[in-house]
C-alpha positions as a Markdown table, in Angstrom:
| # | Residue | x | y | z |
|---|---|---|---|---|
| 1 | Met | -11.2 | -22.3 | 5.0 |
| 2 | Gly | -9.8 | -23.1 | 1.6 |
| 3 | Lys | -13.2 | -24.3 | 0.5 |
| 4 | Gln | -14.9 | -21.2 | 1.8 |
| 5 | Ile | -12.5 | -18.9 | -0.1 |
| 6 | Arg | -12.9 | -20.9 | -3.3 |
| 7 | Glu | -16.7 | -20.7 | -3.1 |
| 8 | Ile | -16.5 | -16.9 | -2.4 |
| 9 | Ala | -14.1 | -16.5 | -5.3 |
| 10 | Glu | -16.5 | -18.3 | -7.7 |
| 11 | Leu | -19.3 | -15.9 | -7.1 |
| 12 | Asp | -20.4 | -13.8 | -10.1 |
| 13 | Ile | -19.9 | -10.6 | -8.1 |
| 14 | Gln | -16.2 | -11.1 | -8.3 |
| 15 | Lys | -16.3 | -10.4 | -12.1 |
| 16 | Glu | -18.5 | -7.4 | -11.6 |
| 17 | Asn | -16.1 | -5.9 | -9.0 |
| 18 | Lys | -13.0 | -6.5 | -11.2 |
| 19 | Lys | -14.8 | -4.6 | -13.9 |
| 20 | Leu | -15.4 | -1.7 | -11.6 |
| 21 | Trp | -11.8 | -1.5 | -10.5 |
| 22 | Thr | -10.5 | -1.9 | -14.1 |
| 23 | Ala | -12.8 | 1.0 | -15.2 |
| 24 | Val | -11.5 | 3.3 | -12.5 |
| 25 | Asn | -7.8 | 2.4 | -13.2 |
| 26 | Asp | -8.4 | 2.9 | -16.9 |
| 27 | Gly | -9.8 | 6.3 | -16.3 |
| 28 | Gln | -13.3 | 5.2 | -17.5 |
| 29 | Met | -15.1 | 5.0 | -14.1 |
| 30 | Ile | -18.5 | 3.4 | -14.0 |
| 31 | Arg | -18.8 | 4.6 | -10.3 |
| 32 | Pro | -16.4 | 5.1 | -7.4 |
| 33 | Val | -15.0 | 2.0 | -5.8 |
| 34 | Val | -14.7 | 1.5 | -2.1 |
| 35 | Ile | -12.4 | -0.6 | 0.2 |
| 36 | Ala | -11.2 | -0.6 | 3.7 |
| 37 | Arg | -7.6 | -1.8 | 4.4 |
| 38 | Asp | -4.6 | -1.6 | 6.8 |
| 39 | Tyr | -6.2 | -2.3 | 10.1 |
| 40 | Pro | -4.4 | -4.5 | 12.7 |
| 41 | Val | -6.3 | -7.8 | 13.0 |
| 42 | Leu | -6.1 | -7.3 | 16.8 |
| 43 | Leu | -8.9 | -4.7 | 16.4 |
| 44 | Leu | -11.1 | -7.4 | 14.8 |
| 45 | Met | -10.7 | -10.0 | 17.5 |
| 46 | Glu | -13.8 | -9.0 | 19.5 |
| 47 | Gly | -17.4 | -10.1 | 19.1 |
| 48 | Pro | -19.0 | -13.4 | 17.9 |
| 49 | Asp | -17.3 | -13.3 | 14.5 |
| 50 | Ala | -13.9 | -12.4 | 15.8 |
| 51 | Ile | -10.7 | -13.7 | 14.1 |
| 52 | Arg | -9.4 | -16.4 | 16.3 |
| 53 | Pro | -6.4 | -18.4 | 15.0 |
| 54 | Thr | -5.8 | -21.9 | 16.4 |
| 55 | Ile | -2.7 | -23.2 | 14.7 |
| 56 | Glu | 0.5 | -23.2 | 16.8 |
| 57 | Asp | 3.2 | -23.6 | 14.0 |
| 58 | Pro | 4.3 | -20.0 | 13.3 |
| 59 | Tyr | 4.4 | -20.3 | 9.5 |
| 60 | Phe | 1.0 | -22.0 | 9.1 |
| 61 | Arg | -0.5 | -19.7 | 11.8 |
| 62 | Gln | 0.3 | -16.8 | 9.5 |
| 63 | Arg | -1.3 | -18.5 | 6.6 |
| 64 | Glu | -4.4 | -19.2 | 8.8 |
| 65 | Met | -4.5 | -15.6 | 9.8 |
| 66 | Glu | -4.5 | -14.5 | 6.2 |
| 67 | Met | -7.3 | -16.9 | 5.3 |
| 68 | Leu | -9.4 | -15.9 | 8.3 |
| 69 | Leu | -9.0 | -12.3 | 7.4 |
| 70 | Thr | -10.1 | -12.9 | 3.8 |
| 71 | Ile | -13.3 | -14.6 | 5.0 |
| 72 | Tyr | -13.9 | -11.9 | 7.6 |
| 73 | Glu | -13.4 | -9.1 | 5.2 |
| 74 | Trp | -15.8 | -10.7 | 2.7 |
| 75 | Asn | -18.5 | -11.2 | 5.3 |
| 76 | His | -18.2 | -7.9 | 7.2 |
| 77 | Leu | -16.0 | -5.4 | 5.3 |
| 78 | Arg | -16.9 | -6.1 | 1.7 |
| 79 | Gly | -17.2 | -2.8 | -0.2 |
| 80 | Asp | -15.9 | -3.6 | -3.7 |
| 81 | Arg | -13.5 | -6.3 | -2.5 |
| 82 | Val | -12.3 | -9.0 | -4.9 |
| 83 | Val | -11.4 | -12.5 | -3.8 |
| 84 | Glu | -9.3 | -14.6 | -6.3 |
| 85 | Pro | -9.7 | -18.4 | -6.5 |
| 86 | Tyr | -6.2 | -19.3 | -5.2 |
| 87 | Leu | -4.0 | -19.1 | -2.1 |
| 88 | Asn | -0.5 | -17.5 | -2.0 |
| 89 | Val | 2.6 | -19.0 | -0.6 |
| 90 | Pro | 5.2 | -16.2 | -0.1 |
| 91 | Ile | 8.7 | -16.8 | -1.4 |
| 92 | Ile | 11.5 | -16.9 | 1.2 |
| 93 | Ala | 14.4 | -14.5 | 0.5 |
| 94 | Glu | 17.2 | -12.9 | 2.5 |
| 95 | Asp | 17.2 | -9.2 | 1.8 |
| 96 | Ser | 19.8 | -6.9 | 3.3 |
| 97 | Asn | 18.0 | -3.8 | 2.0 |
| 98 | Val | 20.3 | -0.8 | 2.3 |
| 99 | Gly | 21.6 | -1.7 | 5.7 |
| 100 | Leu | 19.8 | 1.0 | 7.7 |
| 101 | Arg | 16.5 | 1.0 | 9.6 |
| 102 | Met | 13.5 | 2.0 | 7.5 |
| 103 | Ser | 11.1 | 4.7 | 8.7 |
| 104 | Ser | 8.0 | 2.6 | 9.2 |
| 105 | Tyr | 7.0 | -0.7 | 10.7 |
| 106 | Pro | 3.6 | -2.3 | 9.8 |
| 107 | Ala | 1.8 | -3.9 | 12.7 |
| 108 | Gln | -1.1 | -5.6 | 10.9 |
| 109 | Trp | -0.5 | -9.0 | 12.5 |
| 110 | Thr | 0.7 | -8.1 | 16.0 |
| 111 | Met | -1.1 | -9.6 | 18.9 |
| 112 | Asp | 0.4 | -7.1 | 21.3 |
| 113 | Pro | -1.9 | -4.1 | 22.1 |
| 114 | Glu | 1.1 | -2.0 | 23.1 |
| 115 | Glu | 2.7 | -2.6 | 19.7 |
| 116 | Leu | -0.1 | -0.6 | 18.0 |
| 117 | His | 0.6 | 2.6 | 19.8 |
| 118 | Arg | 4.4 | 2.3 | 20.3 |
| 119 | Ala | 6.6 | 5.4 | 19.8 |
| 120 | Tyr | 9.9 | 5.1 | 18.1 |
| 121 | Ala | 13.1 | 7.2 | 18.6 |
| 122 | Phe | 15.4 | 7.9 | 15.7 |
| 123 | Glu | 19.1 | 8.3 | 16.1 |
| 124 | Arg | 21.1 | 10.3 | 13.6 |
| 125 | Val | 23.4 | 7.9 | 11.5 |
| 126 | Leu | 24.1 | 10.2 | 8.5 |
| 127 | Trp | 26.4 | 13.1 | 9.3 |
| 128 | Asn | 28.2 | 13.9 | 6.1 |
| 129 | Glu | 28.8 | 13.0 | 2.5 |
| 130 | Glu | 31.2 | 10.3 | 3.4 |
| 131 | Asp | 28.5 | 8.6 | 5.4 |
| 132 | Val | 26.2 | 8.5 | 2.4 |
| 133 | Ser | 28.3 | 6.0 | 0.4 |
| 134 | Ala | 29.6 | 4.2 | 3.5 |
| 135 | Lys | 26.3 | 3.6 | 5.3 |
| 136 | Ile | 23.6 | 3.4 | 2.5 |
| 137 | Lys | 24.8 | 0.1 | 1.2 |
| 138 | Trp | 24.1 | -1.9 | -2.0 |
| 139 | Pro | 21.3 | -4.4 | -1.2 |
| 140 | Lys | 21.8 | -8.1 | -1.6 |
| 141 | Val | 18.9 | -10.5 | -2.2 |
| 142 | Val | 19.3 | -14.3 | -1.9 |
| 143 | Tyr | 16.4 | -16.5 | -2.9 |
| 144 | Arg | 16.0 | -19.5 | -0.5 |
| 145 | Arg | 14.4 | -21.6 | -3.2 |
| 146 | Glu | 14.5 | -25.0 | -1.4 |
| 147 | Glu | 12.7 | -23.7 | 1.7 |
| 148 | Thr | 10.2 | -21.8 | -0.5 |
| 149 | Met | 9.3 | -25.0 | -2.5 |
| 150 | Glu | 9.0 | -27.0 | 0.6 |
| 151 | Arg | 6.4 | -24.6 | 2.0 |
| 152 | Tyr | 4.7 | -24.5 | -1.4 |
| 153 | Glu | 4.5 | -28.3 | -1.7 |
| 154 | Gln | 3.2 | -28.6 | 1.8 |
| 155 | Met | 0.4 | -26.2 | 1.0 |
| 156 | Cys | -0.4 | -27.9 | -2.3 |
| 157 | Glu | -0.7 | -31.2 | -0.4 |
| 158 | Ile | -3.1 | -29.7 | 2.2 |
| 159 | Met | -5.2 | -27.9 | -0.4 |
| 160 | Glu | -5.2 | -30.6 | -3.1 |
| 161 | Gly | -8.6 | -30.7 | -4.8 |
| 162 | Ile | -9.8 | -27.7 | -2.8 |
| 163 | Ile | -8.2 | -24.6 | -4.1 |
| 164 | Gln | -5.2 | -23.6 | -6.3 |
| 165 | Val | -2.0 | -22.6 | -4.7 |
| 166 | Lys | 0.5 | -20.1 | -6.2 |
| 167 | Leu | 3.8 | -18.7 | -5.3 |
| 168 | Phe | 3.8 | -15.1 | -4.1 |
| 169 | Gly | 6.8 | -12.8 | -4.8 |
| 170 | Ile | 7.3 | -9.0 | -4.6 |
| 171 | Gln | 4.4 | -7.0 | -6.1 |
| 172 | Asn | 5.1 | -3.6 | -4.6 |
| 173 | Phe | 8.4 | -2.1 | -3.5 |
| 174 | Arg | 8.0 | 0.5 | -0.8 |
| 175 | Phe | 9.9 | 3.6 | -2.0 |
| 176 | Ala | 9.8 | 6.5 | 0.5 |
| 177 | Met | 13.0 | 8.4 | -0.2 |
| 178 | Phe | 12.9 | 11.3 | 2.2 |
| 179 | Asp | 10.8 | 9.5 | 4.8 |
| 180 | Asp | 13.8 | 7.2 | 5.2 |
| 181 | Ile | 16.6 | 9.8 | 4.6 |
| 182 | Phe | 15.2 | 12.1 | 7.3 |
| 183 | Ala | 14.9 | 9.1 | 9.7 |
| 184 | Trp | 18.7 | 8.7 | 9.2 |
| 185 | Thr | 19.5 | 12.4 | 9.6 |
| 186 | Thr | 16.7 | 13.2 | 12.0 |
| 187 | Ile | 13.9 | 15.5 | 10.9 |
| 188 | Asp | 15.2 | 18.8 | 12.3 |
| 189 | Gln | 18.6 | 18.3 | 10.7 |
| 190 | Gly | 17.2 | 17.1 | 7.5 |
| 191 | Met | 14.8 | 20.1 | 7.1 |
| 192 | Thr | 17.8 | 22.4 | 7.9 |
| 193 | Asp | 20.0 | 20.7 | 5.3 |
| 194 | Leu | 17.4 | 21.4 | 2.6 |
| 195 | Val | 18.6 | 25.0 | 2.9 |
| 196 | Met | 22.0 | 24.8 | 4.5 |
| 197 | Asn | 23.5 | 21.7 | 2.9 |
| 198 | Pro | 21.5 | 20.8 | -0.2 |
| 199 | Glu | 24.3 | 19.0 | -2.1 |
| 200 | Tyr | 24.6 | 16.5 | 0.7 |
| 201 | Leu | 20.9 | 15.7 | 0.5 |
| 202 | His | 21.1 | 15.5 | -3.3 |
| 203 | Leu | 23.9 | 13.0 | -3.0 |
| 204 | Ala | 21.9 | 10.9 | -0.4 |
| 205 | Ala | 18.8 | 11.0 | -2.7 |
| 206 | Glu | 20.8 | 9.8 | -5.7 |
| 207 | Arg | 22.4 | 7.0 | -3.7 |
| 208 | Tyr | 19.0 | 5.9 | -2.3 |
| 209 | Ala | 17.5 | 5.7 | -5.8 |
| 210 | Glu | 20.4 | 3.7 | -7.2 |
| 211 | Cys | 20.3 | 1.2 | -4.3 |
| 212 | Phe | 16.6 | 0.7 | -4.5 |
| 213 | Ile | 16.8 | 0.2 | -8.3 |
| 214 | His | 19.6 | -2.3 | -7.8 |
| 215 | Arg | 17.5 | -4.2 | -5.2 |
| 216 | Ala | 14.4 | -4.3 | -7.4 |
| 217 | Arg | 16.4 | -5.6 | -10.4 |
| 218 | Gln | 17.8 | -8.4 | -8.2 |
| 219 | Tyr | 14.3 | -9.6 | -7.4 |
| 220 | Glu | 13.5 | -9.4 | -11.1 |
| 221 | Ala | 16.6 | -11.4 | -12.2 |
| 222 | Leu | 15.8 | -14.1 | -9.6 |
| 223 | Gly | 12.3 | -14.4 | -11.1 |
| 224 | Leu | 10.6 | -13.2 | -7.9 |
| 225 | Ile | 8.3 | -10.5 | -9.2 |
| 226 | Ser | 4.5 | -11.1 | -9.0 |
| 227 | Ser | 2.0 | -9.1 | -11.1 |
| 228 | Asn | 0.1 | -6.4 | -9.3 |
| 229 | Asn | -2.5 | -6.3 | -12.0 |
| 230 | Ser | -4.6 | -8.1 | -9.5 |
| 231 | Asn | -6.4 | -7.8 | -6.1 |
| 232 | Thr | -3.1 | -6.4 | -4.8 |
| 233 | Tyr | -3.1 | -3.0 | -3.1 |
| 234 | Ile | -1.0 | -0.6 | -5.1 |
| 235 | Gly | 1.1 | 1.4 | -2.6 |
| 236 | Asn | -1.4 | 3.1 | -0.3 |
| 237 | Gly | -4.3 | 2.9 | -2.7 |
| 238 | Gly | -6.7 | 0.3 | -4.0 |
| 239 | Tyr | -6.4 | -2.7 | -6.3 |
| 240 | Gly | -4.3 | -2.7 | -9.4 |
| 241 | Tyr | -6.7 | -4.2 | -12.0 |
| 242 | Cys | -6.3 | -2.4 | -15.4 |
| 243 | Ser | -6.5 | -3.4 | -19.0 |
| 244 | Asp | -3.0 | -2.3 | -20.2 |
| 245 | Leu | -0.7 | -4.5 | -18.0 |
| 246 | Pro | 0.1 | -8.2 | -18.3 |
| 247 | Ser | -2.0 | -10.7 | -16.4 |
| 248 | Pro | -0.4 | -12.6 | -13.5 |
| 249 | Thr | 1.7 | -15.6 | -14.5 |
| 250 | Gln | 0.3 | -19.1 | -13.9 |
| 251 | Ser | 2.9 | -19.9 | -11.2 |
| 252 | Gly | 2.4 | -16.5 | -9.5 |
| 253 | Ile | 6.0 | -15.3 | -10.0 |
| 254 | Gly | 8.3 | -14.5 | -12.9 |
| 255 | Gly | 6.9 | -11.1 | -13.8 |
| 256 | Arg | 8.7 | -8.0 | -14.8 |
| 257 | Leu | 9.0 | -4.5 | -13.3 |
| 258 | Glu | 8.0 | -3.1 | -16.7 |
| 259 | Gly | 4.7 | -5.0 | -16.4 |
| 260 | Asn | 3.7 | -3.6 | -13.0 |
| 261 | Trp | 2.6 | -0.5 | -11.2 |
| 262 | Gly | 5.3 | 1.3 | -9.3 |
| 263 | Val | 4.8 | 3.5 | -6.2 |
| 264 | Ala | 6.6 | 6.4 | -4.5 |
| 265 | Gln | 5.8 | 8.7 | -1.6 |
| 266 | Asp | 7.4 | 11.3 | 0.7 |
| 267 | Gln | 5.0 | 12.0 | 3.6 |
| 268 | Ile | 7.7 | 14.0 | 5.5 |
| 269 | Phe | 7.6 | 16.6 | 2.7 |
| 270 | Thr | 4.0 | 17.7 | 3.5 |
| 271 | Ser | 5.2 | 21.1 | 4.7 |
| 272 | Val | 8.0 | 21.5 | 2.2 |
| 273 | Ser | 7.2 | 23.9 | -0.7 |
| 274 | Pro | 6.2 | 22.5 | -4.2 |
| 275 | Glu | 9.4 | 23.9 | -5.7 |
| 276 | Met | 11.7 | 22.2 | -3.1 |
| 277 | Thr | 9.7 | 19.0 | -3.2 |
| 278 | Lys | 10.3 | 18.8 | -7.0 |
| 279 | Glu | 14.0 | 19.6 | -6.7 |
| 280 | Phe | 14.8 | 17.2 | -3.9 |
| 281 | Ala | 12.2 | 14.4 | -4.2 |
| 282 | Phe | 10.5 | 14.3 | -7.6 |
| 283 | Glu | 13.7 | 14.9 | -9.7 |
| 284 | His | 15.5 | 12.0 | -7.9 |
| 285 | Glu | 12.5 | 9.7 | -7.8 |
| 286 | Arg | 12.3 | 9.9 | -11.6 |
| 287 | Ala | 15.0 | 7.2 | -12.0 |
| 288 | Trp | 12.8 | 4.9 | -9.9 |
| 289 | Thr | 9.5 | 5.7 | -11.5 |
| 290 | Asp | 10.9 | 5.3 | -15.0 |
| 291 | Leu | 11.1 | 1.6 | -14.3 |
| 292 | Tyr | 7.3 | 1.2 | -14.5 |
| 293 | Pro | 4.6 | 2.0 | -17.0 |
| 294 | Arg | 2.2 | 3.1 | -14.3 |
| 295 | Ile | 2.9 | 5.1 | -11.1 |
| 296 | Tyr | 0.8 | 5.7 | -8.0 |
| 297 | Tyr | 2.1 | 8.5 | -5.9 |
| 298 | Gly | 1.5 | 9.5 | -2.3 |
| 299 | Cys | 0.2 | 8.4 | 1.1 |
| 300 | Cys | -0.9 | 10.8 | 3.8 |
| 301 | Glu | 1.1 | 13.8 | 2.7 |
| 302 | Arg | -0.7 | 16.9 | 1.3 |
| 303 | Leu | -0.4 | 17.0 | -2.5 |
| 304 | Asp | -3.2 | 19.2 | -3.7 |
| 305 | His | -0.8 | 22.1 | -4.2 |
| 306 | Lys | 1.9 | 20.0 | -5.9 |
| 307 | Ile | -0.1 | 18.5 | -8.8 |
| 308 | Ala | 1.8 | 20.5 | -11.5 |
| 309 | Glu | 5.1 | 19.5 | -10.0 |
| 310 | Leu | 4.0 | 15.8 | -10.0 |
| 311 | Gly | 3.9 | 16.2 | -13.8 |
| 312 | Thr | 7.6 | 15.4 | -13.6 |
| 313 | Phe | 6.5 | 11.7 | -13.9 |
| 314 | Pro | 5.1 | 11.1 | -17.4 |
| 315 | Asn | 3.8 | 7.7 | -16.4 |
| 316 | Leu | 1.9 | 9.0 | -13.3 |
| 317 | Lys | -1.6 | 7.5 | -13.2 |
| 318 | Lys | -2.9 | 7.8 | -9.7 |
| 319 | Ile | -2.4 | 10.4 | -6.9 |
| 320 | Ser | -3.3 | 10.1 | -3.2 |
| 321 | Val | -5.7 | 12.7 | -1.9 |
| 322 | Ser | -5.3 | 12.5 | 1.9 |
| 323 | Pro | -7.3 | 14.2 | 4.6 |
| 324 | Phe | -4.5 | 16.8 | 4.8 |
| 325 | Ser | -5.3 | 17.9 | 1.2 |
| 326 | Asn | -7.9 | 20.3 | 0.0 |
| 327 | Cys | -10.0 | 17.7 | -1.8 |
| 328 | Glu | -11.7 | 20.0 | -4.3 |
| 329 | Ala | -8.5 | 21.8 | -5.2 |
| 330 | Ala | -6.8 | 18.5 | -5.9 |
| 331 | Met | -9.7 | 17.1 | -8.0 |
| 332 | Glu | -10.1 | 20.3 | -10.0 |
| 333 | Lys | -6.4 | 20.1 | -11.0 |
| 334 | Met | -6.4 | 16.4 | -11.5 |
| 335 | Gly | -9.6 | 16.3 | -13.6 |
| 336 | Lys | -9.7 | 13.3 | -15.9 |
| 337 | Arg | -5.9 | 13.1 | -16.3 |
| 338 | Tyr | -5.2 | 11.3 | -13.0 |
| 339 | Ile | -7.1 | 8.8 | -10.9 |
| 340 | Val | -8.0 | 10.1 | -7.4 |
| 341 | Ser | -7.1 | 7.8 | -4.5 |
| 342 | Phe | -9.3 | 9.5 | -1.9 |
| 343 | Lys | -8.5 | 8.7 | 1.8 |
| 344 | Ala | -11.4 | 9.0 | 4.2 |
| 345 | His | -10.8 | 10.6 | 7.6 |
| 346 | Asn | -9.9 | 7.6 | 9.8 |
| 347 | Thr | -10.1 | 9.9 | 12.9 |
| 348 | Phe | -13.9 | 10.3 | 12.3 |
| 349 | Ile | -14.3 | 6.5 | 12.9 |
| 350 | Asn | -12.7 | 6.8 | 16.3 |
| 351 | Leu | -14.8 | 9.6 | 17.7 |
| 352 | Asn | -17.1 | 9.0 | 20.7 |
| 353 | Pro | -19.8 | 8.6 | 19.6 |
| 354 | Cys | -18.6 | 7.4 | 16.1 |
| 355 | Gly | -18.7 | 10.3 | 13.5 |
| 356 | Tyr | -21.0 | 8.6 | 11.1 |
| 357 | Glu | -22.6 | 11.9 | 10.0 |
| 358 | Leu | -19.2 | 13.3 | 9.2 |
| 359 | Leu | -18.2 | 10.2 | 7.3 |
| 360 | Thr | -21.5 | 10.2 | 5.3 |
| 361 | Glu | -21.0 | 13.9 | 4.4 |
| 362 | Glu | -17.4 | 13.2 | 3.3 |
| 363 | Leu | -18.5 | 10.3 | 1.1 |
| 364 | Lys | -21.2 | 12.3 | -0.5 |
| 365 | Lys | -18.9 | 15.2 | -1.1 |
| 366 | Val | -16.2 | 13.2 | -2.9 |
| 367 | Cys | -18.9 | 11.6 | -5.2 |
| 368 | Arg | -20.3 | 15.1 | -5.9 |
| 369 | Leu | -16.8 | 16.3 | -6.8 |
| 370 | Ala | -16.2 | 13.3 | -9.0 |
| 371 | Lys | -19.2 | 14.2 | -11.1 |
| 372 | Lys | -18.2 | 17.9 | -11.2 |
| 373 | Tyr | -14.6 | 17.3 | -12.5 |
| 374 | Gly | -15.1 | 14.0 | -14.4 |
| 375 | Ser | -12.7 | 12.2 | -12.1 |
| 376 | Ser | -12.2 | 8.5 | -11.7 |
| 377 | Val | -12.1 | 7.8 | -7.9 |
| 378 | Glu | -11.3 | 5.1 | -5.5 |
| 379 | Ile | -12.3 | 5.7 | -1.8 |
| 380 | Ile | -10.1 | 4.1 | 0.8 |
| 381 | Met | -10.5 | 3.8 | 4.6 |
| 382 | Lys | -7.0 | 2.9 | 5.9 |
| 383 | Ser | -4.3 | 3.2 | 8.6 |
| 384 | Ile | -6.7 | 2.6 | 11.4 |
| 385 | Ile | -5.1 | 2.1 | 14.8 |
| 386 | Asp | -8.2 | 2.1 | 17.1 |
| 387 | Leu | -11.9 | 1.3 | 16.9 |
| 388 | Asn | -12.8 | 1.8 | 20.5 |
| 389 | His | -13.3 | -2.0 | 20.9 |
| 390 | Glu | -16.1 | -1.7 | 18.3 |
| 391 | Pro | -15.1 | -3.5 | 15.1 |
| 392 | Gln | -18.7 | -2.9 | 13.9 |
| 393 | Arg | -17.7 | 0.7 | 13.2 |
| 394 | Leu | -15.6 | -0.3 | 10.3 |
| 395 | Cys | -18.3 | -2.7 | 9.1 |
| 396 | Glu | -20.8 | 0.2 | 9.2 |
| 397 | Trp | -18.4 | 2.5 | 7.2 |
| 398 | Cys | -18.2 | -0.2 | 4.5 |
| 399 | Arg | -22.0 | -0.4 | 4.4 |
| 400 | Leu | -22.4 | 3.4 | 4.3 |
| 401 | Ala | -19.8 | 3.8 | 1.6 |
| 402 | Ser | -21.2 | 1.0 | -0.6 |
| 403 | Glu | -24.7 | 2.5 | -0.3 |
| 404 | Ile | -23.6 | 6.0 | -1.3 |
| 405 | Val | -21.4 | 5.0 | -4.3 |
| 406 | Lys | -24.0 | 2.6 | -5.7 |
| 407 | Ser | -26.4 | 5.6 | -5.9 |
| 408 | Tyr | -23.7 | 7.6 | -7.8 |
């Protein structure tokens, strides 16, 4: 597998695809770029080319899964994918985070079908201002260097003469302030507190930002930051290649927050007014976003009516345009100033029969609007939880999308 990945990475098309991503992220788009991401590998484990891991050791099974997925994606879900000529060995660290349960749990590597569709109940843990300082705790990060280097040396020995191995630290810090705070207050109470108890929420937001900045600075001080000016997904968008950030270090770690993209989102504020979103979210998120020279904002929330308020962030470069947004309204306001991270309707891919006509119409529309408003655009198919046992649906979307953007 290491040999296959190296051979793929040495293809000339890798340079061409990097150029396309860099042009989009520099605001000088050649054409829209396309990629599919965030699908549980369980959905790809059907058919003759299915992903089938064989290693029993838990650690090396995970590395095997990652390599199998890299090869599968290149062969079947290519789009404008980039494969780099090295393998990553993740650093091992103990991270207390803020001591409370976060609002989301990725299930990419689960082998349990029930896990993909599991519901979660959230119990209220923040009741008052005293709880904010007592329960949102200062994070502590401890680098387990000896264990990390043992894994690194094992992989280097296995891959000697085949493909380069690098250490892999933290490239993106998830920062979803009110998605988390409302998970700790419950949504009903949190929405009520926006009106009835605003000072309490301002205090919680300030504490959240301080704790997350403290956590990120610990990773940086320990030398555990990796560059995301690479084939790393930036937040909920595409790759981070651009011309104004430092290149990745030779070892893979030792980068700086000031040399990376930063990300933020607040999906739970989709139905909150632009004015209140700015007051409660954007104003408090500014302390976090000021750490970075480039910011990507958003996920699935509607943001087309909040573009002006997002101007709070002077280093904002890219905004998510989700299926819940009015695409043309968003792109008209964003123009050439911000990069459009367009999210395709993942529900269309799950219809019976599959909604290929709807998907095609959607792709053509966003390309048409990109020309109309001079926008730089990435097109992302993501957050898929079901393909009706037909992984070829995702393959076909990648083929369709590539065909349409290449005729841009």
